[in-house]
Structures are given as C-alpha cells and as structure tokens.
Amino acid sequence: MKIFVSGLISSGKSTLSKRIGYEFGIAYATSDQYLHVPAGKKKTVFNREDFRNFLSQNSSWVVEGIHVGMYHELVGENKPDLIVNLQIPNKTLCNAYKKRYSIAKHMYENAIIDPESNIIPELHYHPDCDADKQFRKFIMANKTIARFKTKYLRSKQTHEIPTITVRSYSAQQNVIEQIKQFQNTKTQ
C-alpha cells in the first residue's frame, strides 16, 4: 500500500506517518530527509532523484512532506493508493507551532540540544530569529503549501485516489482503523 499524508506545518504529518509506517510495517519517508543546501547556495533544494529512488525501491510506503518537488513525484507509477489529508484549523496550527517554537527555544537556551543538531530545523527554531519573525515565516509558508497542496489534490492524476480527510488532532486516532477498512475493501 502506498500512502501520502498531506498537511500544513504543525498539522501532525510526521507523527501520524511514523505511526502508520510502524502499524503496517511499511517504509516511511519525509520530504525533509531529501532537502539539502548545495555548496555556496543559501536556498534549500529538494533531491527528486533520491526521493524517486525511495518510491521505486519500496512496494509499500508512507510519505509525508510539504516540499513542492514531492508533489511532482507522486504521480504516474508513484501515485499513492490513498491520501490522508490533514485539514487542521489555522488557529490550532498556530497554537501548535508556537508551542513547538517555545519548546525548541527552551531546549536550545538550556543546552538540552546541540545547536548543530538536525532537531533545530525540525522544531522551527533558530537562535538568530525572533519569535515574531519566525511566526510570520510560518504563516507565509503555510499559505504557499496550501496552494500547492490544493492544486495537487485537485489534479487529474489524483482526483480518483481515495482520500481520508482529518480535521482535528484527536481525529487522527481513527486513521489507522480507516486505513485498515480501506485495505480490506481493496483486497476484496
């Protein structure tokens, strides 16, 4: 089974995707692991070739992420069997993001985490960026992501893919059961 978990920043994509991967024993990937900054550049680049290799090397997978390059690869033979669309309300996302930011700031300031570790970007904290500026970046990023996500979900390539829509964090608890039901109807 091939599952794509789509959602905005702080919607719970990683947590849910890891849980799905564990529950069904399938490979898990996030777009973040395919991002890199080329030497001498400031802009992050999505490594489409490595991501495409992951998809082709695994017959079953769950992927999550927000990078535009990821959407371009989830078509044709790499098209998912199921999409889990996380549509968490903006106010809830903002509160979750602020909480994530303050936790990361506390961990950094109290030397609980190494500033060079990979967990800092995941928690969306940077010591040289004040909270208001970081929050504005979060809002702008989510607007851009929402535009591409909507375009992908409404495209010809995906309009026939079954979709589970989740509108709250608590509703994510039912997703595993819904996927099992989907799997049962698919095998019948």
Short mmCIF file of N, CA and C in Angstrom, two decimals:
data_model
loop_
_atom_site.label_atom_id
_atom_site.label_comp_id
_atom_site.label_asym_id
_atom_site.label_seq_id
_atom_site.Cartn_x
_atom_site.Cartn_y
_atom_site.Cartn_z
N MET A 1 0.84 -1.17 0.00
CA MET A 1 0.00 0.00 0.00
C MET A 1 0.89 1.24 0.00
N LYS A 2 0.48 2.24 -0.75
CA LYS A 2 1.23 3.50 -0.87
C LYS A 2 0.34 4.62 -0.33
N ILE A 3 0.84 5.31 0.71
CA ILE A 3 0.04 6.33 1.38
C ILE A 3 0.79 7.65 1.41
N PHE A 4 0.09 8.71 1.04
CA PHE A 4 0.65 10.06 1.12
C PHE A 4 -0.12 10.83 2.17
N VAL A 5 0.60 11.34 3.18
CA VAL A 5 0.00 12.16 4.23
C VAL A 5 0.30 13.61 3.91
N SER A 6 -0.75 14.36 3.67
CA SER A 6 -0.63 15.75 3.25
C SER A 6 -1.18 16.66 4.35
N GLY A 7 -0.48 17.77 4.60
CA GLY A 7 -0.95 18.72 5.60
C GLY A 7 0.02 19.88 5.72
N LEU A 8 -0.39 20.90 6.42
CA LEU A 8 0.44 22.08 6.60
C LEU A 8 1.43 21.87 7.74
N ILE A 9 2.32 22.84 7.93
CA ILE A 9 3.31 22.78 9.02
C ILE A 9 2.56 22.70 10.34
N SER A 10 2.98 21.80 11.20
CA SER A 10 2.42 21.56 12.54
C SER A 10 1.07 20.87 12.53
N SER A 11 0.71 20.23 11.41
CA SER A 11 -0.59 19.54 11.36
C SER A 11 -0.51 18.10 11.89
N GLY A 12 0.69 17.61 12.14
CA GLY A 12 0.84 16.26 12.68
C GLY A 12 1.22 15.21 11.65
N LYS A 13 1.73 15.66 10.49
CA LYS A 13 2.10 14.75 9.41
C LYS A 13 3.13 13.71 9.85
N SER A 14 4.21 14.18 10.46
CA SER A 14 5.29 13.26 10.85
C SER A 14 4.82 12.24 11.87
N THR A 15 4.15 12.70 12.90
CA THR A 15 3.68 11.81 13.96
C THR A 15 2.76 10.74 13.39
N LEU A 16 1.79 11.15 12.59
CA LEU A 16 0.84 10.20 12.02
C LEU A 16 1.52 9.27 11.03
N SER A 17 2.39 9.78 10.18
CA SER A 17 3.06 8.95 9.17
C SER A 17 3.95 7.89 9.81
N LYS A 18 4.68 8.27 10.84
CA LYS A 18 5.52 7.29 11.54
C LYS A 18 4.66 6.20 12.16
N ARG A 19 3.52 6.61 12.71
CA ARG A 19 2.59 5.65 13.32
C ARG A 19 2.04 4.69 12.26
N ILE A 20 1.67 5.22 11.11
CA ILE A 20 1.16 4.38 10.01
C ILE A 20 2.25 3.42 9.55
N GLY A 21 3.46 3.92 9.36
CA GLY A 21 4.58 3.08 8.95
C GLY A 21 4.82 1.93 9.92
N TYR A 22 4.80 2.26 11.21
CA TYR A 22 5.01 1.24 12.25
C TYR A 22 3.86 0.23 12.26
N GLU A 23 2.64 0.73 12.25
CA GLU A 23 1.45 -0.12 12.34
C GLU A 23 1.36 -1.11 11.18
N PHE A 24 1.70 -0.67 9.98
CA PHE A 24 1.56 -1.52 8.79
C PHE A 24 2.89 -2.11 8.32
N GLY A 25 3.97 -1.78 9.01
CA GLY A 25 5.28 -2.33 8.66
C GLY A 25 5.74 -1.91 7.27
N ILE A 26 5.51 -0.63 6.94
CA ILE A 26 5.90 -0.14 5.62
C ILE A 26 6.93 0.98 5.76
N ALA A 27 7.68 1.19 4.69
CA ALA A 27 8.75 2.19 4.69
C ALA A 27 8.16 3.59 4.87
N TYR A 28 8.89 4.44 5.59
CA TYR A 28 8.45 5.80 5.87
C TYR A 28 9.49 6.79 5.35
N ALA A 29 9.02 7.87 4.76
CA ALA A 29 9.92 8.94 4.33
C ALA A 29 9.23 10.29 4.50
N THR A 30 10.04 11.30 4.76
CA THR A 30 9.56 12.66 4.83
C THR A 30 10.34 13.49 3.82
N SER A 31 9.69 14.52 3.29
CA SER A 31 10.40 15.35 2.31
C SER A 31 11.63 16.01 2.93
N ASP A 32 11.62 16.22 4.24
CA ASP A 32 12.76 16.85 4.91
C ASP A 32 14.06 16.08 4.71
N GLN A 33 13.98 14.75 4.65
CA GLN A 33 15.22 13.97 4.51
C GLN A 33 15.81 14.07 3.10
N TYR A 34 15.07 14.65 2.17
CA TYR A 34 15.56 14.82 0.80
C TYR A 34 15.90 16.27 0.48
N LEU A 35 15.96 17.10 1.52
CA LEU A 35 16.33 18.51 1.33
C LEU A 35 17.80 18.69 1.63
N HIS A 36 18.46 19.54 0.87
CA HIS A 36 19.86 19.88 1.14
C HIS A 36 20.14 21.28 0.59
N VAL A 37 21.19 21.87 1.10
CA VAL A 37 21.63 23.18 0.61
C VAL A 37 22.92 22.96 -0.17
N PRO A 38 22.89 23.16 -1.50
CA PRO A 38 24.10 22.97 -2.29
C PRO A 38 25.22 23.91 -1.84
N ALA A 39 26.44 23.48 -2.02
CA ALA A 39 27.61 24.28 -1.64
C ALA A 39 27.54 25.66 -2.29
N GLY A 40 27.78 26.68 -1.48
CA GLY A 40 27.80 28.05 -1.98
C GLY A 40 26.43 28.66 -2.20
N LYS A 41 25.37 27.94 -1.86
CA LYS A 41 24.00 28.43 -2.05
C LYS A 41 23.33 28.64 -0.70
N LYS A 42 22.28 29.44 -0.70
CA LYS A 42 21.51 29.65 0.52
C LYS A 42 20.16 28.92 0.47
N LYS A 43 19.67 28.69 -0.74
CA LYS A 43 18.35 28.10 -0.91
C LYS A 43 18.40 26.58 -0.79
N THR A 44 17.41 26.02 -0.11
CA THR A 44 17.29 24.58 0.05
C THR A 44 16.76 23.97 -1.24
N VAL A 45 17.27 22.80 -1.59
CA VAL A 45 16.88 22.12 -2.82
C VAL A 45 16.33 20.74 -2.45
N PHE A 46 15.28 20.32 -3.14
CA PHE A 46 14.69 19.00 -2.94
C PHE A 46 15.34 18.02 -3.92
N ASN A 47 15.89 16.93 -3.40
CA ASN A 47 16.56 15.93 -4.24
C ASN A 47 15.52 14.95 -4.78
N ARG A 48 14.99 15.28 -5.94
CA ARG A 48 13.91 14.50 -6.54
C ARG A 48 14.37 13.10 -6.93
N GLU A 49 15.61 12.98 -7.38
CA GLU A 49 16.11 11.67 -7.81
C GLU A 49 16.16 10.69 -6.64
N ASP A 50 16.69 11.12 -5.49
CA ASP A 50 16.74 10.24 -4.32
C ASP A 50 15.33 9.88 -3.85
N PHE A 51 14.43 10.85 -3.87
CA PHE A 51 13.05 10.59 -3.46
C PHE A 51 12.39 9.58 -4.42
N ARG A 52 12.60 9.77 -5.70
CA ARG A 52 12.07 8.86 -6.72
C ARG A 52 12.62 7.45 -6.49
N ASN A 53 13.91 7.35 -6.15
CA ASN A 53 14.51 6.04 -5.86
C ASN A 53 13.84 5.38 -4.66
N PHE A 54 13.58 6.16 -3.61
CA PHE A 54 12.89 5.61 -2.44
C PHE A 54 11.54 5.02 -2.85
N LEU A 55 10.79 5.77 -3.64
CA LEU A 55 9.45 5.32 -4.05
C LEU A 55 9.53 4.04 -4.88
N SER A 56 10.48 3.98 -5.80
CA SER A 56 10.57 2.82 -6.69
C SER A 56 11.16 1.59 -6.00
N GLN A 57 11.97 1.79 -4.96
CA GLN A 57 12.60 0.66 -4.26
C GLN A 57 11.70 0.03 -3.21
N ASN A 58 10.57 0.67 -2.91
CA ASN A 58 9.67 0.15 -1.88
C ASN A 58 8.28 -0.07 -2.49
N SER A 59 7.78 -1.29 -2.37
CA SER A 59 6.45 -1.58 -2.93
C SER A 59 5.35 -0.98 -2.06
N SER A 60 5.62 -0.79 -0.80
CA SER A 60 4.68 -0.15 0.12
C SER A 60 5.41 0.96 0.86
N TRP A 61 4.74 2.10 1.00
CA TRP A 61 5.37 3.22 1.70
C TRP A 61 4.33 4.19 2.23
N VAL A 62 4.77 4.98 3.18
CA VAL A 62 4.01 6.14 3.63
C VAL A 62 4.98 7.32 3.56
N VAL A 63 4.57 8.37 2.86
CA VAL A 63 5.40 9.56 2.75
C VAL A 63 4.62 10.76 3.21
N GLU A 64 5.33 11.71 3.76
CA GLU A 64 4.72 12.96 4.19
C GLU A 64 5.69 14.08 3.92
N GLY A 65 5.14 15.23 3.72
CA GLY A 65 6.00 16.37 3.50
C GLY A 65 5.26 17.50 2.83
N ILE A 66 5.99 18.60 2.69
CA ILE A 66 5.36 19.80 2.16
C ILE A 66 6.11 20.38 0.99
N HIS A 67 7.22 19.76 0.61
CA HIS A 67 8.02 20.35 -0.47
C HIS A 67 7.33 20.13 -1.82
N VAL A 68 7.30 21.17 -2.62
CA VAL A 68 6.64 21.14 -3.92
C VAL A 68 7.17 20.02 -4.81
N GLY A 69 8.48 19.78 -4.78
CA GLY A 69 9.07 18.71 -5.59
C GLY A 69 8.48 17.35 -5.28
N MET A 70 8.07 17.16 -4.06
CA MET A 70 7.47 15.90 -3.65
C MET A 70 6.15 15.66 -4.40
N TYR A 71 5.35 16.70 -4.51
CA TYR A 71 4.06 16.57 -5.21
C TYR A 71 4.27 16.16 -6.67
N HIS A 72 5.31 16.68 -7.30
CA HIS A 72 5.57 16.37 -8.70
C HIS A 72 5.96 14.91 -8.91
N GLU A 73 6.47 14.26 -7.87
CA GLU A 73 6.89 12.87 -7.99
C GLU A 73 5.79 11.88 -7.65
N LEU A 74 4.72 12.34 -7.01
CA LEU A 74 3.65 11.44 -6.58
C LEU A 74 2.56 11.32 -7.64
N VAL A 75 2.98 11.00 -8.85
CA VAL A 75 2.07 10.80 -9.98
C VAL A 75 2.53 9.57 -10.76
N GLY A 76 1.76 9.16 -11.74
CA GLY A 76 2.14 8.01 -12.57
C GLY A 76 2.29 6.75 -11.75
N GLU A 77 3.39 6.04 -11.96
CA GLU A 77 3.61 4.78 -11.24
C GLU A 77 3.87 5.00 -9.75
N ASN A 78 4.20 6.22 -9.36
CA ASN A 78 4.43 6.53 -7.95
C ASN A 78 3.20 7.14 -7.27
N LYS A 79 2.09 7.08 -7.94
CA LYS A 79 0.86 7.64 -7.39
C LYS A 79 0.44 6.83 -6.15
N PRO A 80 0.06 7.51 -5.08
CA PRO A 80 -0.36 6.78 -3.88
C PRO A 80 -1.70 6.07 -4.09
N ASP A 81 -1.92 5.02 -3.28
CA ASP A 81 -3.20 4.31 -3.29
C ASP A 81 -4.22 5.05 -2.43
N LEU A 82 -3.69 5.83 -1.48
CA LEU A 82 -4.55 6.51 -0.51
C LEU A 82 -3.88 7.81 -0.08
N ILE A 83 -4.68 8.85 0.07
CA ILE A 83 -4.19 10.12 0.58
C ILE A 83 -4.86 10.39 1.92
N VAL A 84 -4.06 10.74 2.92
CA VAL A 84 -4.59 11.20 4.19
C VAL A 84 -4.36 12.70 4.21
N ASN A 85 -5.44 13.44 4.16
CA ASN A 85 -5.38 14.90 4.05
C ASN A 85 -5.69 15.52 5.42
N LEU A 86 -4.67 16.11 6.04
CA LEU A 86 -4.85 16.73 7.36
C LEU A 86 -5.27 18.18 7.16
N GLN A 87 -6.50 18.49 7.53
CA GLN A 87 -7.04 19.84 7.41
C GLN A 87 -7.33 20.41 8.80
N ILE A 88 -6.27 20.63 9.54
CA ILE A 88 -6.37 21.15 10.90
C ILE A 88 -6.64 22.66 10.81
N PRO A 89 -7.58 23.19 11.61
CA PRO A 89 -7.88 24.63 11.55
C PRO A 89 -6.64 25.49 11.81
N ASN A 90 -6.56 26.64 11.13
CA ASN A 90 -5.40 27.53 11.24
C ASN A 90 -5.09 27.93 12.68
N LYS A 91 -6.10 28.24 13.46
CA LYS A 91 -5.87 28.66 14.86
C LYS A 91 -5.16 27.54 15.64
N THR A 92 -5.58 26.32 15.42
CA THR A 92 -4.96 25.17 16.09
C THR A 92 -3.52 25.00 15.63
N LEU A 93 -3.28 25.15 14.31
CA LEU A 93 -1.92 25.05 13.78
C LEU A 93 -1.01 26.11 14.38
N CYS A 94 -1.51 27.34 14.47
CA CYS A 94 -0.72 28.44 15.03
C CYS A 94 -0.34 28.16 16.48
N ASN A 95 -1.29 27.67 17.26
CA ASN A 95 -1.00 27.35 18.66
C ASN A 95 0.03 26.23 18.77
N ALA A 96 -0.10 25.21 17.92
CA ALA A 96 0.86 24.09 17.94
C ALA A 96 2.25 24.57 17.55
N TYR A 97 2.31 25.45 16.56
CA TYR A 97 3.60 25.97 16.11
C TYR A 97 4.27 26.79 17.20
N LYS A 98 3.51 27.66 17.84
CA LYS A 98 4.06 28.49 18.92
C LYS A 98 4.58 27.61 20.06
N LYS A 99 3.85 26.55 20.38
CA LYS A 99 4.29 25.63 21.44
C LYS A 99 5.59 24.94 21.02
N ARG A 100 5.66 24.48 19.78
CA ARG A 100 6.86 23.81 19.26
C ARG A 100 8.05 24.76 19.32
N TYR A 101 7.83 26.01 18.91
CA TYR A 101 8.89 27.02 18.91
C TYR A 101 9.40 27.27 20.33
N SER A 102 8.48 27.44 21.29
CA SER A 102 8.91 27.75 22.66
C SER A 102 9.65 26.56 23.29
N ILE A 103 9.24 25.34 22.97
CA ILE A 103 9.95 24.15 23.47
C ILE A 103 11.37 24.12 22.92
N ALA A 104 11.50 24.37 21.61
CA ALA A 104 12.83 24.35 20.98
C ALA A 104 13.71 25.46 21.57
N LYS A 105 13.14 26.64 21.78
CA LYS A 105 13.90 27.75 22.35
C LYS A 105 14.40 27.37 23.75
N HIS A 106 13.54 26.80 24.56
CA HIS A 106 13.92 26.38 25.91
C HIS A 106 15.03 25.33 25.84
N MET A 107 14.90 24.36 24.96
CA MET A 107 15.91 23.31 24.84
C MET A 107 17.25 23.89 24.39
N TYR A 108 17.22 24.83 23.47
CA TYR A 108 18.44 25.45 22.98
C TYR A 108 19.11 26.29 24.07
N GLU A 109 18.32 27.14 24.72
CA GLU A 109 18.87 28.05 25.73
C GLU A 109 19.40 27.32 26.95
N ASN A 110 18.86 26.14 27.23
CA ASN A 110 19.30 25.38 28.39
C ASN A 110 20.25 24.24 28.01
N ALA A 111 20.80 24.34 26.80
CA ALA A 111 21.81 23.39 26.30
C ALA A 111 21.32 21.94 26.36
N ILE A 112 20.02 21.75 26.19
CA ILE A 112 19.48 20.39 26.16
C ILE A 112 19.74 19.77 24.79
N ILE A 113 19.79 20.63 23.76
CA ILE A 113 20.09 20.15 22.42
C ILE A 113 21.26 20.93 21.85
N ASP A 114 22.00 20.29 21.02
CA ASP A 114 23.15 20.90 20.36
C ASP A 114 22.64 21.78 19.21
N PRO A 115 23.10 23.04 19.13
CA PRO A 115 22.64 23.93 18.05
C PRO A 115 22.91 23.39 16.65
N GLU A 116 23.87 22.50 16.52
CA GLU A 116 24.20 21.94 15.20
C GLU A 116 23.38 20.70 14.87
N SER A 117 22.56 20.25 15.81
CA SER A 117 21.81 19.02 15.55
C SER A 117 20.70 19.26 14.53
N ASN A 118 20.22 18.18 13.96
CA ASN A 118 19.15 18.25 12.96
C ASN A 118 17.79 18.54 13.57
N ILE A 119 17.69 18.47 14.89
CA ILE A 119 16.38 18.67 15.51
C ILE A 119 15.97 20.15 15.52
N ILE A 120 16.94 21.07 15.46
CA ILE A 120 16.60 22.50 15.48
C ILE A 120 15.69 22.88 14.32
N PRO A 121 16.05 22.59 13.05
CA PRO A 121 15.14 22.96 11.96
C PRO A 121 13.79 22.26 12.07
N GLU A 122 13.81 21.01 12.55
CA GLU A 122 12.56 20.27 12.69
C GLU A 122 11.63 20.96 13.68
N LEU A 123 12.19 21.59 14.68
CA LEU A 123 11.38 22.29 15.68
C LEU A 123 11.15 23.76 15.30
N HIS A 124 11.67 24.17 14.15
CA HIS A 124 11.44 25.52 13.63
C HIS A 124 11.95 26.61 14.57
N TYR A 125 13.13 26.39 15.10
CA TYR A 125 13.72 27.42 15.96
C TYR A 125 15.10 27.77 15.43
N HIS A 126 15.38 29.04 15.41
CA HIS A 126 16.72 29.50 15.06
C HIS A 126 17.08 30.60 16.04
N PRO A 127 18.24 30.49 16.71
CA PRO A 127 18.59 31.46 17.74
C PRO A 127 18.73 32.90 17.23
N ASP A 128 19.00 33.09 15.96
CA ASP A 128 19.16 34.43 15.42
C ASP A 128 17.86 35.03 14.88
N CYS A 129 16.76 34.36 15.07
CA CYS A 129 15.49 34.80 14.51
C CYS A 129 14.47 34.95 15.65
N ASP A 130 13.92 36.16 15.84
CA ASP A 130 12.97 36.34 16.94
C ASP A 130 11.66 35.61 16.65
N ALA A 131 10.88 35.40 17.69
CA ALA A 131 9.66 34.60 17.58
C ALA A 131 8.66 35.19 16.59
N ASP A 132 8.49 36.52 16.59
CA ASP A 132 7.52 37.13 15.68
C ASP A 132 7.91 36.92 14.22
N LYS A 133 9.20 37.10 13.93
CA LYS A 133 9.67 36.91 12.56
C LYS A 133 9.49 35.45 12.14
N GLN A 134 9.83 34.54 13.02
CA GLN A 134 9.69 33.11 12.72
C GLN A 134 8.22 32.76 12.51
N PHE A 135 7.33 33.34 13.31
CA PHE A 135 5.91 33.04 13.18
C PHE A 135 5.37 33.57 11.84
N ARG A 136 5.82 34.75 11.42
CA ARG A 136 5.40 35.29 10.12
C ARG A 136 5.86 34.38 8.99
N LYS A 137 7.07 33.83 9.12
CA LYS A 137 7.57 32.90 8.11
C LYS A 137 6.69 31.64 8.07
N PHE A 138 6.26 31.19 9.23
CA PHE A 138 5.37 30.02 9.34
C PHE A 138 4.06 30.28 8.60
N ILE A 139 3.46 31.45 8.83
CA ILE A 139 2.19 31.81 8.19
C ILE A 139 2.35 31.85 6.66
N MET A 140 3.40 32.50 6.19
CA MET A 140 3.64 32.62 4.75
C MET A 140 3.91 31.24 4.12
N ALA A 141 4.69 30.43 4.80
CA ALA A 141 4.99 29.08 4.28
C ALA A 141 3.71 28.27 4.16
N ASN A 142 2.86 28.32 5.18
CA ASN A 142 1.62 27.54 5.14
C ASN A 142 0.70 28.01 4.02
N LYS A 143 0.69 29.30 3.72
CA LYS A 143 -0.13 29.79 2.61
C LYS A 143 0.36 29.21 1.28
N THR A 144 1.67 29.19 1.10
CA THR A 144 2.26 28.63 -0.12
C THR A 144 1.98 27.14 -0.22
N ILE A 145 2.19 26.43 0.88
CA ILE A 145 1.97 24.99 0.92
C ILE A 145 0.51 24.67 0.59
N ALA A 146 -0.40 25.43 1.18
CA ALA A 146 -1.84 25.19 0.95
C ALA A 146 -2.18 25.31 -0.52
N ARG A 147 -1.58 26.26 -1.19
CA ARG A 147 -1.85 26.48 -2.62
C ARG A 147 -1.40 25.25 -3.43
N PHE A 148 -0.19 24.75 -3.19
CA PHE A 148 0.31 23.59 -3.94
C PHE A 148 -0.44 22.32 -3.56
N LYS A 149 -0.75 22.18 -2.27
CA LYS A 149 -1.48 21.00 -1.81
C LYS A 149 -2.84 20.93 -2.49
N THR A 150 -3.55 22.04 -2.54
CA THR A 150 -4.87 22.10 -3.17
C THR A 150 -4.75 21.76 -4.66
N LYS A 151 -3.76 22.33 -5.31
CA LYS A 151 -3.55 22.07 -6.74
C LYS A 151 -3.30 20.58 -6.98
N TYR A 152 -2.46 19.95 -6.14
CA TYR A 152 -2.17 18.53 -6.28
C TYR A 152 -3.42 17.69 -6.05
N LEU A 153 -4.15 17.98 -4.98
CA LEU A 153 -5.32 17.17 -4.63
C LEU A 153 -6.45 17.30 -5.65
N ARG A 154 -6.44 18.40 -6.40
CA ARG A 154 -7.49 18.61 -7.41
C ARG A 154 -7.03 18.25 -8.83
N SER A 155 -5.82 17.78 -8.97
CA SER A 155 -5.28 17.49 -10.30
C SER A 155 -5.92 16.23 -10.90
N LYS A 156 -5.81 16.09 -12.20
CA LYS A 156 -6.35 14.93 -12.91
C LYS A 156 -5.72 13.64 -12.39
N GLN A 157 -4.43 13.71 -12.05
CA GLN A 157 -3.72 12.50 -11.63
C GLN A 157 -4.21 11.97 -10.28
N THR A 158 -4.78 12.82 -9.45
CA THR A 158 -5.12 12.39 -8.09
C THR A 158 -6.61 12.42 -7.77
N HIS A 159 -7.44 12.96 -8.65
CA HIS A 159 -8.84 13.13 -8.26
C HIS A 159 -9.58 11.83 -8.00
N GLU A 160 -9.07 10.70 -8.48
CA GLU A 160 -9.72 9.42 -8.24
C GLU A 160 -9.11 8.64 -7.07
N ILE A 161 -8.07 9.18 -6.45
CA ILE A 161 -7.44 8.49 -5.33
C ILE A 161 -8.32 8.66 -4.09
N PRO A 162 -8.65 7.55 -3.41
CA PRO A 162 -9.43 7.66 -2.18
C PRO A 162 -8.69 8.54 -1.16
N THR A 163 -9.44 9.37 -0.45
CA THR A 163 -8.85 10.31 0.49
C THR A 163 -9.56 10.24 1.84
N ILE A 164 -8.76 10.18 2.89
CA ILE A 164 -9.28 10.29 4.25
C ILE A 164 -8.97 11.71 4.69
N THR A 165 -9.99 12.47 5.04
CA THR A 165 -9.78 13.84 5.49
C THR A 165 -9.90 13.89 7.01
N VAL A 166 -8.90 14.50 7.65
CA VAL A 166 -8.84 14.60 9.11
C VAL A 166 -8.86 16.08 9.48
N ARG A 167 -9.81 16.47 10.35
CA ARG A 167 -9.97 17.88 10.67
C ARG A 167 -9.60 18.25 12.11
N SER A 168 -9.04 17.31 12.87
CA SER A 168 -8.58 17.65 14.22
C SER A 168 -7.48 16.67 14.62
N TYR A 169 -6.70 17.06 15.62
CA TYR A 169 -5.64 16.17 16.10
C TYR A 169 -6.25 14.90 16.68
N SER A 170 -7.35 15.04 17.42
CA SER A 170 -7.95 13.87 18.05
C SER A 170 -8.50 12.89 17.01
N ALA A 171 -8.96 13.39 15.87
CA ALA A 171 -9.49 12.51 14.81
C ALA A 171 -8.39 11.66 14.18
N GLN A 172 -7.14 12.03 14.37
CA GLN A 172 -6.04 11.24 13.81
C GLN A 172 -5.99 9.85 14.43
N GLN A 173 -6.57 9.70 15.63
CA GLN A 173 -6.59 8.40 16.30
C GLN A 173 -7.35 7.36 15.48
N ASN A 174 -8.33 7.80 14.69
CA ASN A 174 -9.16 6.88 13.92
C ASN A 174 -8.57 6.51 12.56
N VAL A 175 -7.53 7.18 12.15
CA VAL A 175 -6.99 7.00 10.81
C VAL A 175 -6.49 5.57 10.57
N ILE A 176 -5.82 4.98 11.53
CA ILE A 176 -5.30 3.61 11.38
C ILE A 176 -6.46 2.66 11.07
N GLU A 177 -7.55 2.80 11.80
CA GLU A 177 -8.72 1.94 11.58
C GLU A 177 -9.32 2.19 10.19
N GLN A 178 -9.37 3.44 9.77
CA GLN A 178 -9.90 3.76 8.44
C GLN A 178 -9.01 3.18 7.34
N ILE A 179 -7.70 3.19 7.55
CA ILE A 179 -6.78 2.61 6.57
C ILE A 179 -6.98 1.09 6.50
N LYS A 180 -7.18 0.45 7.65
CA LYS A 180 -7.44 -0.99 7.66
C LYS A 180 -8.71 -1.32 6.88
N GLN A 181 -9.75 -0.50 7.07
CA GLN A 181 -11.00 -0.71 6.33
C GLN A 181 -10.77 -0.53 4.82
N PHE A 182 -10.00 0.49 4.47
CA PHE A 182 -9.66 0.73 3.06
C PHE A 182 -8.92 -0.46 2.48
N GLN A 183 -7.97 -0.98 3.25
CA GLN A 183 -7.16 -2.12 2.82
C GLN A 183 -8.06 -3.35 2.60
N ASN A 184 -9.02 -3.57 3.48
CA ASN A 184 -9.93 -4.70 3.36
C ASN A 184 -10.81 -4.59 2.11
N THR A 185 -11.32 -3.40 1.82
CA THR A 185 -12.18 -3.24 0.65
C THR A 185 -11.35 -3.36 -0.64
N LYS A 186 -10.08 -2.96 -0.57
CA LYS A 186 -9.21 -3.04 -1.74
C LYS A 186 -8.88 -4.49 -2.09
N THR A 187 -8.76 -5.36 -1.09
CA THR A 187 -8.39 -6.76 -1.34
C THR A 187 -9.60 -7.62 -1.69
N GLN A 188 -10.79 -7.11 -1.49
CA GLN A 188 -12.00 -7.91 -1.81
C GLN A 188 -12.34 -7.85 -3.26
#
